[in-house]
Amino acid sequence: MDVSATVQVHVVGHPLVQHKLTLMREAGQSTKSFRQLLNEIGMLLCYEVTRDLPLQMIDIETPVARTQSPVIAGKKLIFAPILRAGAGFLDGMLDLVPSARVAHIGLYRDPETLAAVEYYFKTPQDLAERLVILMDPMLATGNSANAAIKGLKKRGAKEIRFVCLLAAPEGLANVRHENPDVAIWTAAVDERLNEHGYIVPGLGDAGDRMFGTK
Ligand code: URA
């Protein structure tokens, strides 16, 4: 399936991202390394997802002369990690954009139905005036992403981008169908989902590997 034809998907092929992702896929990686790598890739993906932010020129004074120089204009950012695993991206992103606001979205997957169940949703008030960067390392069925997007839109969000580490074609198609206005950034599109809803070849359960809970 050529997902790029149906979904606005940006596959981040940067060598640093690809190298770090390969390390993360390896089953023997320690919890500490996995968490560190997720943080680093979060920073690199933040660089990509903000690549087209508008700039405006301002007057400044250097120690040598007055000049005009660009700063970021337009909407300010909200980072919105889907808990738990989305939190793994957050620190890397905040290192690059320290002034961003943060929304926390608590969802878990019902193991039987794979449906997303909401247990927590806390956002800044001014969702409508900001660009929301929604993040979750694994875009598997797409149910969690769609539930999070629905919750954000219900609370006023107008512009949402989704950042993940790995995407399954099924998840991309699902998000495209429900939310064609949400562009997606991912480090890779894997082969498929297995019968338990895991991405193949994937990297296993991102939350468990990040927190050492398995
Ligand atoms: N969530 C994960 O952590 N891993 C998968 O493969 C799918 C969903």
PDB file of C-alpha atoms and ligand atoms in Angstrom:
ATOM      1  CA  MET A   1       0.000   0.000   0.000  1.00  0.00           C
ATOM      2  CA  ASP A   2       1.425   3.378  -0.959  1.00  0.00           C
ATOM      3  CA  VAL A   3       0.460   5.251   2.192  1.00  0.00           C
ATOM      4  CA  SER A   4       2.133   8.462   1.084  1.00  0.00           C
ATOM      5  CA  ALA A   5      -0.447   8.730  -1.685  1.00  0.00           C
ATOM      6  CA  THR A   6      -3.343   8.776   0.759  1.00  0.00           C
ATOM      7  CA  VAL A   7      -1.929  10.480   3.827  1.00  0.00           C
ATOM      8  CA  GLN A   8       0.130  13.588   4.220  1.00  0.00           C
ATOM      9  CA  VAL A   9       3.044  11.672   5.717  1.00  0.00           C
ATOM     10  CA  HIS A  10       6.566  12.960   6.210  1.00  0.00           C
ATOM     11  CA  VAL A  11       8.998  10.070   6.664  1.00  0.00           C
ATOM     12  CA  VAL A  12      12.071  11.506   8.353  1.00  0.00           C
ATOM     13  CA  GLY A  13      14.985   9.764   6.685  1.00  0.00           C
ATOM     14  CA  HIS A  14      17.725  11.711   8.454  1.00  0.00           C
ATOM     15  CA  PRO A  15      20.661   9.331   9.110  1.00  0.00           C
ATOM     16  CA  LEU A  16      20.793  10.175  12.820  1.00  0.00           C
ATOM     17  CA  VAL A  17      17.108   9.334  13.203  1.00  0.00           C
ATOM     18  CA  GLN A  18      17.431   6.089  11.242  1.00  0.00           C
ATOM     19  CA  HIS A  19      20.524   4.996  13.154  1.00  0.00           C
ATOM     20  CA  LYS A  20      18.969   5.688  16.544  1.00  0.00           C
ATOM     21  CA  LEU A  21      15.739   3.957  15.523  1.00  0.00           C
ATOM     22  CA  THR A  22      17.663   0.799  14.599  1.00  0.00           C
ATOM     23  CA  LEU A  23      19.276   0.797  18.041  1.00  0.00           C
ATOM     24  CA  MET A  24      15.842   1.166  19.627  1.00  0.00           C
ATOM     25  CA  ARG A  25      14.407  -1.749  17.674  1.00  0.00           C
ATOM     26  CA  GLU A  26      17.016  -4.146  19.058  1.00  0.00           C
ATOM     27  CA  ALA A  27      15.478  -6.308  21.785  1.00  0.00           C
ATOM     28  CA  GLY A  28      18.595  -6.223  23.967  1.00  0.00           C
ATOM     29  CA  GLN A  29      18.682  -2.450  24.393  1.00  0.00           C
ATOM     30  CA  SER A  30      18.650  -1.373  28.057  1.00  0.00           C
ATOM     31  CA  THR A  31      15.791   0.693  29.500  1.00  0.00           C
ATOM     32  CA  LYS A  32      18.221   3.563  30.039  1.00  0.00           C
ATOM     33  CA  SER A  33      19.421   3.540  26.419  1.00  0.00           C
ATOM     34  CA  PHE A  34      15.917   3.131  25.037  1.00  0.00           C
ATOM     35  CA  ARG A  35      14.684   6.154  26.986  1.00  0.00           C
ATOM     36  CA  GLN A  36      17.720   8.208  26.026  1.00  0.00           C
ATOM     37  CA  LEU A  37      17.333   7.355  22.330  1.00  0.00           C
ATOM     38  CA  LEU A  38      13.619   8.188  22.358  1.00  0.00           C
ATOM     39  CA  ASN A  39      14.453  11.533  23.902  1.00  0.00           C
ATOM     40  CA  GLU A  40      17.107  12.234  21.259  1.00  0.00           C
ATOM     41  CA  ILE A  41      14.842  11.228  18.382  1.00  0.00           C
ATOM     42  CA  GLY A  42      12.112  13.419  19.896  1.00  0.00           C
ATOM     43  CA  MET A  43      14.451  16.356  19.547  1.00  0.00           C
ATOM     44  CA  LEU A  44      15.296  15.503  15.937  1.00  0.00           C
ATOM     45  CA  LEU A  45      11.633  15.002  15.008  1.00  0.00           C
ATOM     46  CA  CYS A  46      10.792  18.328  16.647  1.00  0.00           C
ATOM     47  CA  TYR A  47      13.311  19.921  14.309  1.00  0.00           C
ATOM     48  CA  GLU A  48      11.488  18.390  11.335  1.00  0.00           C
ATOM     49  CA  VAL A  49       7.914  19.086  12.420  1.00  0.00           C
ATOM     50  CA  THR A  50       8.731  22.763  12.968  1.00  0.00           C
ATOM     51  CA  ARG A  51      10.708  23.137   9.736  1.00  0.00           C
ATOM     52  CA  ASP A  52       8.077  25.286   7.975  1.00  0.00           C
ATOM     53  CA  LEU A  53       7.091  27.574  10.838  1.00  0.00           C
ATOM     54  CA  PRO A  54       6.778  31.140   9.567  1.00  0.00           C
ATOM     55  CA  LEU A  55       9.430  33.721  10.384  1.00  0.00           C
ATOM     56  CA  GLN A  56       9.249  37.474  10.737  1.00  0.00           C
ATOM     57  CA  MET A  57      12.049  40.010  10.729  1.00  0.00           C
ATOM     58  CA  ILE A  58      12.658  42.088  13.836  1.00  0.00           C
ATOM     59  CA  ASP A  59      15.031  44.942  14.546  1.00  0.00           C
ATOM     60  CA  ILE A  60      17.880  44.042  16.874  1.00  0.00           C
ATOM     61  CA  GLU A  61      21.117  45.536  17.969  1.00  0.00           C
ATOM     62  CA  THR A  62      24.246  43.378  17.990  1.00  0.00           C
ATOM     63  CA  PRO A  63      27.369  44.574  19.819  1.00  0.00           C
ATOM     64  CA  VAL A  64      28.485  45.849  16.415  1.00  0.00           C
ATOM     65  CA  ALA A  65      25.481  47.224  14.538  1.00  0.00           C
ATOM     66  CA  ARG A  66      21.726  47.507  14.210  1.00  0.00           C
ATOM     67  CA  THR A  67      20.264  44.880  11.905  1.00  0.00           C
ATOM     68  CA  GLN A  68      17.150  42.927  11.054  1.00  0.00           C
ATOM     69  CA  SER A  69      17.016  39.269  11.975  1.00  0.00           C
ATOM     70  CA  PRO A  70      14.308  36.523  11.809  1.00  0.00           C
ATOM     71  CA  VAL A  71      12.318  35.112  14.718  1.00  0.00           C
ATOM     72  CA  ILE A  72       9.488  32.591  14.729  1.00  0.00           C
ATOM     73  CA  ALA A  73       6.142  34.229  14.031  1.00  0.00           C
ATOM     74  CA  GLY A  74       2.575  33.022  14.063  1.00  0.00           C
ATOM     75  CA  LYS A  75       1.074  30.427  16.326  1.00  0.00           C
ATOM     76  CA  LYS A  76       2.845  29.347  19.475  1.00  0.00           C
ATOM     77  CA  LEU A  77       3.197  25.642  20.218  1.00  0.00           C
ATOM     78  CA  ILE A  78       1.505  23.144  22.459  1.00  0.00           C
ATOM     79  CA  PHE A  79       3.183  19.763  22.882  1.00  0.00           C
ATOM     80  CA  ALA A  80       0.622  17.048  23.565  1.00  0.00           C
ATOM     81  CA  PRO A  81       2.059  13.650  24.519  1.00  0.00           C
ATOM     82  CA  ILE A  82      -0.301  10.689  24.640  1.00  0.00           C
ATOM     83  CA  LEU A  83       0.548   8.936  27.923  1.00  0.00           C
ATOM     84  CA  ARG A  84       2.504   6.897  28.677  1.00  0.00           C
ATOM     85  CA  ALA A  85       4.898   6.468  25.813  1.00  0.00           C
ATOM     86  CA  GLY A  86       4.370   9.908  24.271  1.00  0.00           C
ATOM     87  CA  ALA A  87       6.053  11.379  27.338  1.00  0.00           C
ATOM     88  CA  GLY A  88       9.298   9.904  26.019  1.00  0.00           C
ATOM     89  CA  PHE A  89       9.399  12.535  23.291  1.00  0.00           C
ATOM     90  CA  LEU A  90       8.549  15.472  25.513  1.00  0.00           C
ATOM     91  CA  ASP A  91      11.852  16.436  27.135  1.00  0.00           C
ATOM     92  CA  GLY A  92      13.714  16.396  23.817  1.00  0.00           C
ATOM     93  CA  MET A  93      11.070  18.626  22.262  1.00  0.00           C
ATOM     94  CA  LEU A  94      11.005  21.008  25.234  1.00  0.00           C
ATOM     95  CA  ASP A  95      14.787  21.296  25.046  1.00  0.00           C
ATOM     96  CA  LEU A  96      14.305  22.821  21.587  1.00  0.00           C
ATOM     97  CA  VAL A  97      11.159  24.847  22.335  1.00  0.00           C
ATOM     98  CA  PRO A  98      11.295  25.605  26.073  1.00  0.00           C
ATOM     99  CA  SER A  99       8.423  28.086  25.947  1.00  0.00           C
ATOM    100  CA  ALA A 100       5.903  25.585  24.536  1.00  0.00           C
ATOM    101  CA  ARG A 101       2.839  24.745  26.611  1.00  0.00           C
ATOM    102  CA  VAL A 102       2.085  21.096  27.377  1.00  0.00           C
ATOM    103  CA  ALA A 103      -1.163  19.136  27.213  1.00  0.00           C
ATOM    104  CA  HIS A 104      -1.335  15.654  28.755  1.00  0.00           C
ATOM    105  CA  ILE A 105      -3.601  13.076  27.187  1.00  0.00           C
ATOM    106  CA  GLY A 106      -4.183   9.844  29.078  1.00  0.00           C
ATOM    107  CA  LEU A 107      -5.381   6.968  26.905  1.00  0.00           C
ATOM    108  CA  TYR A 108      -4.931   3.232  27.163  1.00  0.00           C
ATOM    109  CA  ARG A 109      -5.715   0.501  24.672  1.00  0.00           C
ATOM    110  CA  ASP A 110      -8.410  -1.969  25.641  1.00  0.00           C
ATOM    111  CA  PRO A 111      -6.487  -5.231  25.128  1.00  0.00           C
ATOM    112  CA  GLU A 112      -9.567  -7.028  23.767  1.00  0.00           C
ATOM    113  CA  THR A 113     -11.020  -4.453  21.365  1.00  0.00           C
ATOM    114  CA  LEU A 114      -7.873  -2.301  20.849  1.00  0.00           C
ATOM    115  CA  ALA A 115     -10.186   0.713  21.298  1.00  0.00           C
ATOM    116  CA  ALA A 116      -8.708   3.803  22.999  1.00  0.00           C
ATOM    117  CA  VAL A 117     -10.066   4.528  26.474  1.00  0.00           C
ATOM    118  CA  GLU A 118      -9.617   8.071  27.851  1.00  0.00           C
ATOM    119  CA  TYR A 119      -8.665   8.474  31.536  1.00  0.00           C
ATOM    120  CA  TYR A 120      -7.072  11.946  31.619  1.00  0.00           C
ATOM    121  CA  PHE A 121      -7.173  15.040  29.397  1.00  0.00           C
ATOM    122  CA  LYS A 122      -5.616  18.292  30.583  1.00  0.00           C
ATOM    123  CA  THR A 123      -4.820  21.066  28.127  1.00  0.00           C
ATOM    124  CA  PRO A 124      -4.005  24.772  28.184  1.00  0.00           C
ATOM    125  CA  GLN A 125      -7.064  27.006  27.647  1.00  0.00           C
ATOM    126  CA  ASP A 126      -5.892  28.613  24.418  1.00  0.00           C
ATOM    127  CA  LEU A 127      -5.846  25.503  22.207  1.00  0.00           C
ATOM    128  CA  ALA A 128      -7.518  27.374  19.352  1.00  0.00           C
ATOM    129  CA  GLU A 129      -4.728  29.949  19.081  1.00  0.00           C
ATOM    130  CA  ARG A 130      -1.877  27.439  19.094  1.00  0.00           C
ATOM    131  CA  LEU A 131      -0.356  24.800  16.861  1.00  0.00           C
ATOM    132  CA  VAL A 132      -0.715  21.460  18.637  1.00  0.00           C
ATOM    133  CA  ILE A 133       2.061  18.913  18.183  1.00  0.00           C
ATOM    134  CA  LEU A 134       0.479  15.614  19.235  1.00  0.00           C
ATOM    135  CA  MET A 135       2.993  12.850  19.957  1.00  0.00           C
ATOM    136  CA  ASP A 136       2.999   9.107  20.499  1.00  0.00           C
ATOM    137  CA  PRO A 137       5.905   6.864  19.457  1.00  0.00           C
ATOM    138  CA  MET A 138       3.706   4.096  18.022  1.00  0.00           C
ATOM    139  CA  LEU A 139       0.958   4.765  15.447  1.00  0.00           C
ATOM    140  CA  ALA A 140      -0.484   1.242  15.399  1.00  0.00           C
ATOM    141  CA  THR A 141      -4.246   0.963  14.820  1.00  0.00           C
ATOM    142  CA  GLY A 142      -4.612   4.745  14.831  1.00  0.00           C
ATOM    143  CA  ASN A 143      -7.407   4.499  17.430  1.00  0.00           C
ATOM    144  CA  SER A 144      -5.453   6.359  20.133  1.00  0.00           C
ATOM    145  CA  ALA A 145      -4.347   9.068  17.721  1.00  0.00           C
ATOM    146  CA  ASN A 146      -7.920   9.561  16.492  1.00  0.00           C
ATOM    147  CA  ALA A 147      -9.301   9.654  20.038  1.00  0.00           C
ATOM    148  CA  ALA A 148      -6.668  12.222  21.037  1.00  0.00           C
ATOM    149  CA  ILE A 149      -7.348  14.354  17.947  1.00  0.00           C
ATOM    150  CA  LYS A 150     -11.085  14.183  18.599  1.00  0.00           C
ATOM    151  CA  GLY A 151     -10.551  15.295  22.209  1.00  0.00           C
ATOM    152  CA  LEU A 152      -8.273  18.145  21.137  1.00  0.00           C
ATOM    153  CA  LYS A 153     -10.701  19.361  18.460  1.00  0.00           C
ATOM    154  CA  LYS A 154     -13.610  19.147  20.915  1.00  0.00           C
ATOM    155  CA  ARG A 155     -11.648  21.479  23.202  1.00  0.00           C
ATOM    156  CA  GLY A 156     -10.992  23.953  20.394  1.00  0.00           C
ATOM    157  CA  ALA A 157      -7.786  22.880  18.629  1.00  0.00           C
ATOM    158  CA  LYS A 158      -7.742  24.037  15.006  1.00  0.00           C
ATOM    159  CA  GLU A 159      -4.312  22.995  13.798  1.00  0.00           C
ATOM    160  CA  ILE A 160      -2.803  19.672  14.809  1.00  0.00           C
ATOM    161  CA  ARG A 161       0.308  17.812  13.651  1.00  0.00           C
ATOM    162  CA  PHE A 162       1.074  14.259  14.730  1.00  0.00           C
ATOM    163  CA  VAL A 163       4.591  12.986  15.439  1.00  0.00           C
ATOM    164  CA  CYS A 164       5.454   9.321  15.906  1.00  0.00           C
ATOM    165  CA  LEU A 165       8.451   7.057  15.714  1.00  0.00           C
ATOM    166  CA  LEU A 166       6.908   4.102  13.889  1.00  0.00           C
ATOM    167  CA  ALA A 167       3.685   3.883  11.918  1.00  0.00           C
ATOM    168  CA  ALA A 168       1.741   0.893  10.607  1.00  0.00           C
ATOM    169  CA  PRO A 169       0.012   1.327   7.228  1.00  0.00           C
ATOM    170  CA  GLU A 170      -3.297   0.455   8.934  1.00  0.00           C
ATOM    171  CA  GLY A 171      -2.872   3.274  11.462  1.00  0.00           C
ATOM    172  CA  LEU A 172      -1.934   5.800   8.812  1.00  0.00           C
ATOM    173  CA  ALA A 173      -5.007   4.894   6.763  1.00  0.00           C
ATOM    174  CA  ASN A 174      -7.242   5.129   9.825  1.00  0.00           C
ATOM    175  CA  VAL A 175      -5.988   8.592  10.820  1.00  0.00           C
ATOM    176  CA  ARG A 176      -6.236   9.760   7.206  1.00  0.00           C
ATOM    177  CA  HIS A 177      -9.820   8.576   7.020  1.00  0.00           C
ATOM    178  CA  GLU A 178     -10.893  10.211  10.296  1.00  0.00           C
ATOM    179  CA  ASN A 179      -8.629  13.269  10.254  1.00  0.00           C
ATOM    180  CA  PRO A 180      -7.367  14.150   6.777  1.00  0.00           C
ATOM    181  CA  ASP A 181      -6.371  17.614   8.026  1.00  0.00           C
ATOM    182  CA  VAL A 182      -3.720  16.223  10.394  1.00  0.00           C
ATOM    183  CA  ALA A 183      -0.274  15.787   8.816  1.00  0.00           C
ATOM    184  CA  ILE A 184       1.988  13.075  10.217  1.00  0.00           C
ATOM    185  CA  TRP A 185       5.738  12.891  10.816  1.00  0.00           C
ATOM    186  CA  THR A 186       7.285   9.456  11.394  1.00  0.00           C
ATOM    187  CA  ALA A 187      10.757   7.941  11.338  1.00  0.00           C
ATOM    188  CA  ALA A 188       9.511   4.821   9.505  1.00  0.00           C
ATOM    189  CA  VAL A 189       6.445   3.087   8.103  1.00  0.00           C
ATOM    190  CA  ASP A 190       6.632  -0.598   9.059  1.00  0.00           C
ATOM    191  CA  GLU A 191       5.055  -3.623   7.369  1.00  0.00           C
ATOM    192  CA  ARG A 192       1.838  -4.309   9.247  1.00  0.00           C
ATOM    193  CA  LEU A 193       0.073  -4.945  12.549  1.00  0.00           C
ATOM    194  CA  ASN A 194       0.007  -8.418  14.073  1.00  0.00           C
ATOM    195  CA  GLU A 195      -3.083 -10.022  15.614  1.00  0.00           C
ATOM    196  CA  HIS A 196      -2.346  -8.336  18.980  1.00  0.00           C
ATOM    197  CA  GLY A 197      -2.156  -4.889  17.436  1.00  0.00           C
ATOM    198  CA  TYR A 198       1.639  -4.673  17.598  1.00  0.00           C
ATOM    199  CA  ILE A 199       3.633  -3.126  14.804  1.00  0.00           C
ATOM    200  CA  VAL A 200       5.756  -5.622  12.815  1.00  0.00           C
ATOM    201  CA  PRO A 201       8.768  -5.601  12.891  1.00  0.00           C
ATOM    202  CA  GLY A 202       8.322  -2.655  15.290  1.00  0.00           C
ATOM    203  CA  LEU A 203      10.110  -2.462  18.590  1.00  0.00           C
ATOM    204  CA  GLY A 204       7.641  -4.073  20.999  1.00  0.00           C
ATOM    205  CA  ASP A 205       5.729  -2.136  23.647  1.00  0.00           C
ATOM    206  CA  ALA A 206       7.273   1.332  23.687  1.00  0.00           C
ATOM    207  CA  GLY A 207       5.905   2.210  27.149  1.00  0.00           C
ATOM    208  CA  ASP A 208       7.145  -1.010  28.745  1.00  0.00           C
ATOM    209  CA  ARG A 209      10.557  -0.665  27.170  1.00  0.00           C
ATOM    210  CA  MET A 210      10.832   2.967  28.167  1.00  0.00           C
ATOM    211  CA  PHE A 211       9.800   2.467  31.780  1.00  0.00           C
ATOM    212  CA  GLY A 212      11.135  -1.067  32.294  1.00  0.00           C
ATOM    213  CA  THR A 213       7.708  -2.380  33.212  1.00  0.00           C
ATOM    214  CA  LYS A 214       8.117  -5.750  31.501  1.00  0.00           C
TER     215      LYS A 214
HETATM  216  N1  URA B   1       2.016   0.218  21.013  1.00  0.00           N
HETATM  217  C1  URA B   1       3.296  -0.173  21.229  1.00  0.00           C
HETATM  218  O1  URA B   1       3.919   0.205  22.221  1.00  0.00           O
HETATM  219  N2  URA B   1       3.847  -1.011  20.343  1.00  0.00           N
HETATM  220  C2  URA B   1       3.222  -1.452  19.238  1.00  0.00           C
HETATM  221  O2  URA B   1       3.809  -2.202  18.457  1.00  0.00           O
HETATM  222  C3  URA B   1       1.890  -1.028  19.034  1.00  0.00           C
HETATM  223  C4  URA B   1       1.316  -0.182  19.931  1.00  0.00           C
END
